[in-house]
CSV table of C-alpha atoms in Angstrom, one decimal:
chain,number,residue,atom,x,y,z
A,1,UNK,CA,53.7,-49.6,-9.3
A,2,UNK,CA,52.2,-53.0,-10.3
A,3,UNK,CA,54.3,-56.2,-10.6
A,4,UNK,CA,53.1,-58.9,-13.0
A,5,UNK,CA,54.0,-62.5,-12.6
A,6,UNK,CA,53.9,-65.2,-15.2
A,7,UNK,CA,52.6,-68.4,-13.7
A,8,UNK,CA,52.7,-70.4,-16.9
A,9,UNK,CA,55.7,-72.2,-18.4
A,10,UNK,CA,57.3,-70.0,-21.1
A,11,UNK,CA,56.8,-71.0,-24.7
A,12,UNK,CA,60.0,-72.0,-26.4
A,13,UNK,CA,60.5,-72.9,-30.1
A,14,UNK,CA,63.8,-74.2,-31.2
A,15,UNK,CA,64.8,-75.2,-34.7
A,16,UNK,CA,66.3,-78.7,-35.0
A,17,UNK,CA,68.8,-80.3,-37.3
A,18,UNK,CA,67.6,-83.7,-38.5
A,19,UNK,CA,70.6,-84.8,-40.5
A,20,UNK,CA,74.3,-83.7,-40.3
A,21,UNK,CA,76.8,-84.6,-43.0
A,22,UNK,CA,74.6,-87.5,-44.2
A,23,UNK,CA,74.1,-88.9,-40.7
A,24,UNK,CA,70.5,-89.2,-39.5
A,25,UNK,CA,70.0,-87.5,-36.1
A,26,UNK,CA,66.6,-89.2,-35.4
A,27,UNK,CA,64.3,-86.7,-33.7
A,28,UNK,CA,66.8,-83.9,-34.4
A,29,UNK,CA,69.3,-82.0,-32.3
A,30,UNK,CA,68.8,-78.4,-31.4
A,31,UNK,CA,70.7,-76.1,-33.7
A,32,UNK,CA,71.8,-73.7,-30.9
A,33,UNK,CA,73.2,-76.7,-29.0
A,34,UNK,CA,75.1,-77.8,-32.1
A,35,UNK,CA,76.5,-74.3,-32.6
A,36,UNK,CA,77.5,-74.1,-28.9
A,37,UNK,CA,79.1,-77.5,-29.0
A,38,UNK,CA,81.1,-76.6,-32.2
A,39,UNK,CA,82.4,-73.4,-30.5
A,40,UNK,CA,83.4,-75.4,-27.4
A,41,UNK,CA,85.1,-78.1,-29.5
A,42,UNK,CA,87.1,-75.4,-31.5
A,43,UNK,CA,88.2,-73.6,-28.3
A,44,UNK,CA,89.2,-76.9,-26.7
A,45,UNK,CA,91.2,-78.0,-29.7
A,46,UNK,CA,92.9,-74.5,-29.8
A,47,UNK,CA,93.7,-74.9,-26.2
A,48,UNK,CA,95.1,-78.4,-26.4
A,49,UNK,CA,96.9,-78.3,-29.7
A,50,UNK,CA,100.0,-76.3,-28.6
A,51,UNK,CA,100.5,-78.6,-25.6
A,52,UNK,CA,99.7,-82.1,-27.1
A,53,UNK,CA,99.9,-81.6,-30.8
A,54,UNK,CA,98.0,-83.5,-33.4
A,55,UNK,CA,95.5,-86.0,-31.9
A,56,UNK,CA,96.8,-89.5,-31.9
A,57,UNK,CA,95.1,-92.7,-30.9
A,58,UNK,CA,95.8,-92.4,-27.1
A,59,UNK,CA,94.9,-88.7,-27.0
A,60,UNK,CA,91.7,-88.7,-29.1
A,61,UNK,CA,89.5,-89.1,-26.1
A,62,UNK,CA,91.1,-86.1,-24.4
A,63,UNK,CA,90.2,-84.0,-27.5
A,64,UNK,CA,86.6,-85.4,-27.8
A,65,UNK,CA,85.2,-86.2,-24.4
A,66,UNK,CA,85.5,-83.0,-22.4
A,67,UNK,CA,83.7,-80.8,-25.0
A,68,UNK,CA,80.9,-83.3,-25.4
A,69,UNK,CA,80.5,-83.5,-21.6
A,70,UNK,CA,80.5,-79.7,-21.3
A,71,UNK,CA,78.0,-79.4,-24.1
A,72,UNK,CA,75.7,-82.1,-22.8
A,73,UNK,CA,75.6,-80.9,-19.2
A,74,UNK,CA,76.0,-77.2,-19.9
A,75,UNK,CA,73.1,-76.9,-22.3
A,76,UNK,CA,70.5,-78.2,-19.7
A,77,UNK,CA,68.2,-75.7,-18.1
A,78,UNK,CA,69.7,-74.1,-15.0
A,79,UNK,CA,69.1,-75.2,-11.4
A,80,UNK,CA,68.2,-71.7,-10.2
A,81,UNK,CA,66.8,-70.0,-13.3
A,82,UNK,CA,64.9,-72.3,-15.7
A,83,UNK,CA,65.4,-70.0,-18.7
A,84,UNK,CA,69.1,-69.9,-18.3
A,85,UNK,CA,71.5,-72.6,-19.4
A,86,UNK,CA,73.8,-74.3,-16.8
A,87,UNK,CA,76.9,-73.0,-18.6
A,88,UNK,CA,75.6,-69.5,-18.0
A,89,UNK,CA,75.2,-70.2,-14.3
A,90,UNK,CA,78.7,-71.7,-14.2
A,91,UNK,CA,80.2,-68.6,-15.9
A,92,UNK,CA,78.4,-66.3,-13.5
A,93,UNK,CA,79.6,-68.3,-10.5
A,94,UNK,CA,83.2,-68.1,-11.8
A,95,UNK,CA,82.9,-64.3,-12.4
A,96,UNK,CA,81.5,-63.8,-8.9
A,97,UNK,CA,84.3,-65.8,-7.4
A,98,UNK,CA,86.9,-63.7,-9.3
A,99,UNK,CA,85.4,-60.2,-9.4
A,100,UNK,CA,82.4,-60.1,-7.2
A,101,UNK,CA,79.5,-57.8,-7.7
A,102,UNK,CA,80.4,-54.2,-8.2
A,103,UNK,CA,78.8,-52.1,-5.5
A,104,UNK,CA,76.6,-49.2,-6.6
A,105,UNK,CA,77.1,-46.2,-4.5
A,106,UNK,CA,74.7,-43.2,-4.6
A,107,UNK,CA,72.8,-44.7,-7.6
A,108,UNK,CA,76.0,-44.6,-9.6
A,109,UNK,CA,77.1,-41.1,-8.5
A,110,UNK,CA,80.6,-42.4,-7.9
A,111,UNK,CA,82.6,-45.5,-8.7
A,112,UNK,CA,83.4,-47.9,-5.8
A,113,UNK,CA,86.9,-48.1,-4.4
A,114,UNK,CA,88.7,-51.5,-4.3
A,115,UNK,CA,88.2,-51.4,-0.5
A,116,UNK,CA,84.5,-51.5,-0.9
A,117,UNK,CA,84.4,-54.8,-2.8
A,118,UNK,CA,83.8,-58.0,-1.0
A,119,UNK,CA,87.1,-59.7,-0.3
A,120,UNK,CA,87.7,-63.1,-1.9
A,121,UNK,CA,87.6,-65.0,1.4
A,122,UNK,CA,84.0,-63.8,1.9
A,123,UNK,CA,82.9,-64.6,-1.6
A,124,UNK,CA,84.2,-68.1,-1.6
A,125,UNK,CA,83.8,-70.1,1.6
A,126,UNK,CA,87.1,-71.6,2.4
A,127,UNK,CA,85.4,-74.2,4.6
A,128,UNK,CA,83.3,-75.3,1.6
A,129,UNK,CA,86.4,-75.7,-0.5
A,130,UNK,CA,88.1,-77.7,2.3
A,131,UNK,CA,85.1,-80.0,2.6
A,132,UNK,CA,85.1,-80.6,-1.1
A,133,UNK,CA,88.8,-81.3,-1.1
A,134,UNK,CA,88.2,-83.9,1.7
A,135,UNK,CA,85.1,-85.1,-0.2
A,136,UNK,CA,83.1,-84.5,3.0
A,137,UNK,CA,80.0,-82.5,3.2
A,138,UNK,CA,78.5,-81.9,6.6
A,139,UNK,CA,74.7,-82.1,6.9
A,140,UNK,CA,72.8,-78.9,7.5
A,141,UNK,CA,71.8,-79.8,11.1
A,142,UNK,CA,75.4,-80.4,12.1
A,143,UNK,CA,76.8,-77.1,10.7
A,144,UNK,CA,77.8,-74.4,13.1
A,145,UNK,CA,76.1,-71.1,12.8
A,146,UNK,CA,78.7,-68.4,12.8
A,147,UNK,CA,77.4,-64.9,13.4
A,148,UNK,CA,79.9,-62.2,13.1
A,149,UNK,CA,78.9,-59.1,15.0
A,150,UNK,CA,79.6,-55.7,13.5
A,151,UNK,CA,81.2,-53.6,16.2
A,152,UNK,CA,79.4,-50.5,14.9
A,153,UNK,CA,76.0,-52.0,15.6
A,154,UNK,CA,74.8,-52.1,19.2
A,155,UNK,CA,72.0,-54.4,20.0
A,156,UNK,CA,69.3,-53.5,22.6
A,157,UNK,CA,67.6,-55.8,25.1
A,158,UNK,CA,66.0,-59.0,23.9
A,159,UNK,CA,62.4,-58.9,22.8
A,160,UNK,CA,60.1,-61.4,24.2
A,161,UNK,CA,57.0,-62.5,22.2
A,162,UNK,CA,54.1,-64.1,24.0
A,163,UNK,CA,51.5,-65.3,21.6
A,164,UNK,CA,48.5,-67.4,22.2
A,165,UNK,CA,46.5,-69.4,19.6
A,166,UNK,CA,42.8,-69.3,19.8
A,167,UNK,CA,40.3,-71.5,18.0
A,168,UNK,CA,37.2,-69.6,17.1
A,169,UNK,CA,34.1,-71.5,16.2
A,170,UNK,CA,31.9,-70.6,13.2
A,171,UNK,CA,29.1,-69.3,15.5
A,172,UNK,CA,31.5,-66.7,17.0
A,173,UNK,CA,32.8,-65.6,13.6
A,174,UNK,CA,29.2,-65.1,12.4
A,175,UNK,CA,28.4,-63.0,15.5
A,176,UNK,CA,31.4,-60.8,15.0
A,177,UNK,CA,30.7,-60.4,11.2
A,178,UNK,CA,27.1,-59.4,12.0
A,179,UNK,CA,28.3,-56.8,14.5
A,180,UNK,CA,30.8,-55.3,12.1
A,181,UNK,CA,28.4,-55.3,9.2
A,182,UNK,CA,25.6,-53.7,11.2
A,183,UNK,CA,28.0,-51.0,12.5
A,184,UNK,CA,29.1,-49.8,9.0
A,185,UNK,CA,25.9,-47.7,8.6
A,186,UNK,CA,26.5,-45.6,11.7
A,187,UNK,CA,28.8,-42.7,11.5
């Protein structure tokens, strides 16, 4: 089976809105981003309205700022997958923290038991959460490497590798290539 890889940047065409309710938007805003922002604003208002009520002068910023921040940062290309939006990566990270990946057993021959899922403490590193709570992140070179040994796996003796680097000159390489090319006709 052959695998093809695209080495060029994907071609993306998005429609833009150049004016909205009589307001000139300059170079235009992406229509999908406007729709995404409108959905986020409606959901946010529906969430806050029962608790805070009608927006008043002190609470208007609470109604307006979070949806705009989520829209502005969430609509950027993802860190890990350029074709995804960051809001998609956030949603997948939350889903993984809550549910994990469903294990596939026997190519789907049977459903996995609850005992076969990764436990929450393995999905979400408690040390990472504690460091975030303390606002402290340890550098990579100072982190301890914790290797948990599975009692069912027994390791053998250590393997030693002794390698030597050789620098071969061009004259030697030419002699070897003449020997191998002249030996091809024999047989």
